[in-house]
mmCIF file of C-alpha atoms in Angstrom:
data_model
loop_
_atom_site.group_PDB
_atom_site.id
_atom_site.type_symbol
_atom_site.label_atom_id
_atom_site.label_comp_id
_atom_site.label_asym_id
_atom_site.label_seq_id
_atom_site.Cartn_x
_atom_site.Cartn_y
_atom_site.Cartn_z
ATOM 1 C CA VAL A 475 -35.764 -62.572 36.329
ATOM 2 C CA ARG A 476 -34.746 -58.979 35.583
ATOM 3 C CA GLY A 477 -35.706 -59.324 31.907
ATOM 4 C CA ALA A 478 -39.155 -60.613 32.839
ATOM 5 C CA ALA A 479 -39.601 -57.820 35.386
ATOM 6 C CA LEU A 480 -38.645 -55.202 32.807
ATOM 7 C CA LEU A 481 -41.159 -56.673 30.368
ATOM 8 C CA ILE A 482 -43.944 -56.421 32.963
ATOM 9 C CA VAL A 483 -42.941 -52.915 34.092
ATOM 10 C CA GLY A 484 -42.525 -51.647 30.534
ATOM 11 C CA ASN A 485 -45.978 -52.875 29.566
ATOM 12 C CA THR A 486 -47.786 -51.683 32.692
ATOM 13 C CA ARG A 487 -50.647 -49.203 32.300
ATOM 14 C CA GLU A 488 -53.179 -47.788 34.706
ATOM 15 C CA GLU A 489 -56.490 -46.154 33.866
ATOM 16 C CA THR A 490 -58.501 -44.161 36.392
ATOM 17 C CA LYS A 491 -61.962 -42.635 36.245
ATOM 18 C CA GLN A 492 -63.873 -40.594 38.793
ATOM 19 C CA ARG A 493 -67.622 -40.629 39.295
ATOM 20 C CA ASP A 494 -69.992 -38.860 41.676
ATOM 21 C CA GLY A 495 -67.706 -35.880 42.213
ATOM 22 C CA GLY A 496 -64.728 -38.111 42.982
ATOM 23 C CA ARG A 497 -66.560 -40.228 45.574
ATOM 24 C CA GLU A 498 -66.093 -43.285 43.343
ATOM 25 C CA VAL A 499 -62.662 -43.903 41.877
ATOM 26 C CA TYR A 500 -62.368 -46.672 39.289
ATOM 27 C CA ILE A 501 -58.861 -48.057 38.745
ATOM 28 C CA LYS A 502 -57.883 -50.500 36.014
ATOM 29 C CA GLY A 503 -54.341 -51.852 36.059
ATOM 30 C CA ILE A 504 -53.062 -53.645 32.967
ATOM 31 C CA ASN A 505 -49.789 -55.572 32.710
ATOM 32 C CA ALA A 506 -48.359 -58.796 31.310
ATOM 33 C CA LYS A 507 -49.962 -60.791 34.160
ATOM 34 C CA GLY A 508 -53.457 -59.567 33.342
ATOM 35 C CA VAL A 509 -56.034 -56.913 34.201
ATOM 36 C CA TRP A 510 -57.006 -55.796 37.706
ATOM 37 C CA GLU A 511 -60.137 -53.648 38.056
ATOM 38 C CA ARG A 512 -61.585 -52.162 41.231
ATOM 39 C CA THR A 513 -63.844 -49.315 42.310
ATOM 40 C CA LEU A 514 -63.144 -47.520 45.581
ATOM 41 C CA LYS A 515 -65.585 -45.355 47.538
ATOM 42 C CA SER A 516 -63.638 -42.298 48.592
ATOM 43 C CA SER A 517 -64.348 -39.812 51.301
ATOM 44 C CA GLY A 518 -63.819 -36.218 50.366
ATOM 45 C CA SER A 519 -60.894 -33.899 50.678
ATOM 46 C CA ASP A 520 -58.982 -34.607 53.877
ATOM 47 C CA PHE A 521 -61.242 -37.435 55.089
ATOM 48 C CA ASP A 522 -64.831 -36.166 54.747
ATOM 49 C CA THR A 523 -67.494 -38.475 53.264
ATOM 50 C CA THR A 524 -69.988 -35.654 53.560
ATOM 51 C CA MET A 525 -69.568 -31.911 53.374
ATOM 52 C CA THR A 526 -70.215 -31.571 57.110
ATOM 53 C CA PRO A 527 -68.779 -33.590 60.017
ATOM 54 C CA ASN A 528 -70.633 -35.960 62.321
ATOM 55 C CA ALA A 529 -71.989 -34.520 65.586
ATOM 56 C CA ASP A 530 -68.708 -35.413 67.330
ATOM 57 C CA GLY A 531 -66.652 -33.623 64.655
ATOM 58 C CA SER A 532 -65.354 -36.811 63.016
ATOM 59 C CA TYR A 533 -65.727 -37.934 59.412
ATOM 60 C CA ASP A 534 -66.529 -41.431 58.112
ATOM 61 C CA HIS A 535 -64.783 -43.577 55.533
ATOM 62 C CA THR A 536 -66.716 -46.103 53.455
ATOM 63 C CA PRO A 537 -64.924 -49.475 53.298
ATOM 64 C CA VAL A 538 -65.628 -51.716 50.309
ATOM 65 C CA LYS A 539 -64.773 -55.339 49.572
ATOM 66 C CA ILE A 540 -62.478 -55.759 46.576
ATOM 67 C CA LEU A 541 -60.300 -58.472 45.092
ATOM 68 C CA THR A 542 -56.574 -57.817 45.033
ATOM 69 C CA ALA A 543 -54.459 -58.472 41.951
ATOM 70 C CA ASP A 544 -53.754 -61.856 43.600
ATOM 71 C CA SER A 545 -57.518 -62.564 43.932
ATOM 72 C CA GLU A 546 -57.669 -62.093 47.705
ATOM 73 C CA LYS A 547 -60.884 -60.590 49.103
ATOM 74 C CA VAL A 548 -59.901 -57.603 51.249
ATOM 75 C CA ASP A 549 -61.304 -54.379 52.699
ATOM 76 C CA ALA A 550 -60.368 -51.168 50.903
ATOM 77 C CA THR A 551 -60.806 -47.697 52.318
ATOM 78 C CA SER A 552 -59.891 -44.532 50.448
ATOM 79 C CA TRP A 553 -60.044 -40.780 50.755
ATOM 80 C CA TRP A 554 -58.791 -37.545 49.237
ATOM 81 C CA GLU A 555 -56.053 -35.432 50.820
ATOM 82 C CA ASN A 556 -54.353 -32.105 50.063
ATOM 83 C CA ASP A 557 -57.576 -30.378 49.033
ATOM 84 C CA GLY A 558 -58.593 -33.202 46.712
ATOM 85 C CA THR A 559 -55.313 -33.504 44.796
ATOM 86 C CA VAL A 560 -53.995 -36.766 46.313
ATOM 87 C CA HIS A 561 -56.037 -39.982 46.399
ATOM 88 C CA VAL A 562 -55.053 -42.359 49.213
ATOM 89 C CA SER A 563 -56.217 -45.962 49.494
ATOM 90 C CA TRP A 564 -55.659 -48.637 52.138
ATOM 91 C CA THR A 565 -56.170 -52.292 51.282
ATOM 92 C CA GLN A 566 -56.340 -54.228 54.557
ATOM 93 C CA GLY A 567 -56.416 -57.931 55.333
ATOM 94 C CA VAL A 568 -53.843 -59.096 52.789
ATOM 95 C CA ASN A 569 -52.591 -62.599 53.639
ATOM 96 C CA ARG A 570 -49.945 -62.942 50.944
ATOM 97 C CA TYR A 571 -46.414 -61.663 51.446
ATOM 98 C CA GLY A 572 -46.581 -62.538 55.152
ATOM 99 C CA GLY A 573 -49.719 -60.482 55.811
ATOM 100 C CA GLY A 574 -50.303 -56.766 55.912
ATOM 101 C CA SER A 575 -51.880 -53.806 54.179
ATOM 102 C CA PHE A 576 -51.177 -51.861 51.003
ATOM 103 C CA GLU A 577 -51.195 -48.070 51.084
ATOM 104 C CA SER A 578 -51.259 -46.234 47.753
ATOM 105 C CA ARG A 579 -51.091 -42.519 46.995
ATOM 106 C CA ARG A 580 -52.061 -41.305 43.510
ATOM 107 C CA TYR A 581 -51.589 -37.800 42.170
ATOM 108 C CA LEU A 582 -50.674 -35.801 39.063
ATOM 109 C CA GLU A 583 -47.442 -33.996 38.209
ATOM 110 C CA ASN A 584 -46.216 -31.883 35.295
ATOM 111 C CA ASN A 585 -49.561 -30.133 34.673
ATOM 112 C CA GLY A 586 -51.416 -33.458 34.638
ATOM 113 C CA ASP A 587 -49.172 -35.172 32.092
ATOM 114 C CA ILE A 588 -47.558 -37.475 34.688
ATOM 115 C CA TYR A 589 -49.709 -39.782 36.839
ATOM 116 C CA VAL A 590 -47.854 -40.997 39.939
ATOM 117 C CA CYS A 591 -48.732 -44.004 42.090
ATOM 118 C CA GLU A 592 -46.694 -44.565 45.246
ATOM 119 C CA SER A 593 -47.374 -47.883 46.998
ATOM 120 C CA ILE A 594 -46.047 -49.331 50.220
ATOM 121 C CA PHE A 595 -46.785 -52.715 51.793
ATOM 122 C CA ARG A 596 -47.218 -52.298 55.565
ATOM 123 C CA ARG A 597 -46.142 -55.642 57.022
ATOM 124 C CA ASP A 598 -48.125 -57.095 59.921
ATOM 125 C CA ASN A 599 -44.896 -58.573 61.293
ATOM 126 C CA LYS A 600 -42.270 -55.820 61.525
ATOM 127 C CA ALA A 601 -39.644 -58.520 62.236
ATOM 128 C CA ASP A 602 -39.904 -59.463 58.529
ATOM 129 C CA GLY A 603 -37.915 -56.337 57.689
ATOM 130 C CA PRO A 604 -38.637 -52.899 56.303
ATOM 131 C CA ASP A 605 -41.881 -52.274 54.454
ATOM 132 C CA PRO A 606 -41.267 -52.587 50.694
ATOM 133 C CA SER A 607 -42.363 -49.709 48.491
ATOM 134 C CA LEU A 608 -42.637 -48.844 44.818
ATOM 135 C CA LYS A 609 -43.221 -45.620 42.887
ATOM 136 C CA TRP A 610 -44.753 -45.755 39.401
ATOM 137 C CA LYS A 611 -44.858 -42.820 37.008
ATOM 138 C CA PHE A 612 -47.127 -43.027 33.982
ATOM 139 C CA LEU A 613 -47.092 -40.641 31.034
ATOM 140 C CA ARG A 614 -50.595 -39.585 29.993
ATOM 141 C CA GLU A 615 -51.505 -40.898 26.547
ATOM 142 C CA GLY A 616 -50.912 -38.169 24.004
ATOM 143 C CA ALA A 617 -48.576 -36.226 26.305
ATOM 144 C CA THR A 618 -44.951 -35.517 25.503
ATOM 145 C CA PHE A 619 -42.343 -35.368 28.204
ATOM 146 C CA TYR A 620 -38.816 -34.116 27.611
ATOM 147 C CA VAL A 621 -36.054 -35.731 29.659
ATOM 148 C CA GLY A 622 -32.620 -34.255 29.203
ATOM 149 C CA SER A 623 -30.594 -31.106 29.251
ATOM 150 C CA SER A 624 -31.830 -27.728 28.095
ATOM 151 C CA LYS A 625 -28.362 -26.958 26.634
#
C-alpha cells in the first residue's frame, strides 16, 4: 500500500487560476487516480463578497454545487483571509468517510515558489476519532528550491 501511495503522492499536481479579481478560483487536481476540476466562488478578503457590508454589518458567502474527487455532489463555500493571501474553502455534505466536511487552506510560501494546501476532514461523528489532516507542498513549475545545509 505504501508504494502505491508514494506513486500517487509523487505524481500529484495542482493548478489554480483566479478570475474576476479572485472571486472565482479554479482548481485542477491531477494524480494517478485522475483529474478533479472545480470552480469556487470566493468572497473577498476576510469574508466580504462585496466591498461594503450588508446593512446589518455582515458579509455573504456564495455557496456553489461541486462534485468531489469521489463524485459526490456537495456544497462548497470559500473566501479569502489574511488580506487576500490565504484562500479557504469548505466542502460540506460529504457522505463518504463516515460523513463530514473538508476544510482547505491554500497559500504561497518562499516568494511564491511553494504552493501549500492544508486540508482537514471535519467528521460529523466526533466519536470516530480525531479529524484527519494532510498538508501538501507543491513546487512551482520552473522554480528551484534548495533543501540542505548552507555549509
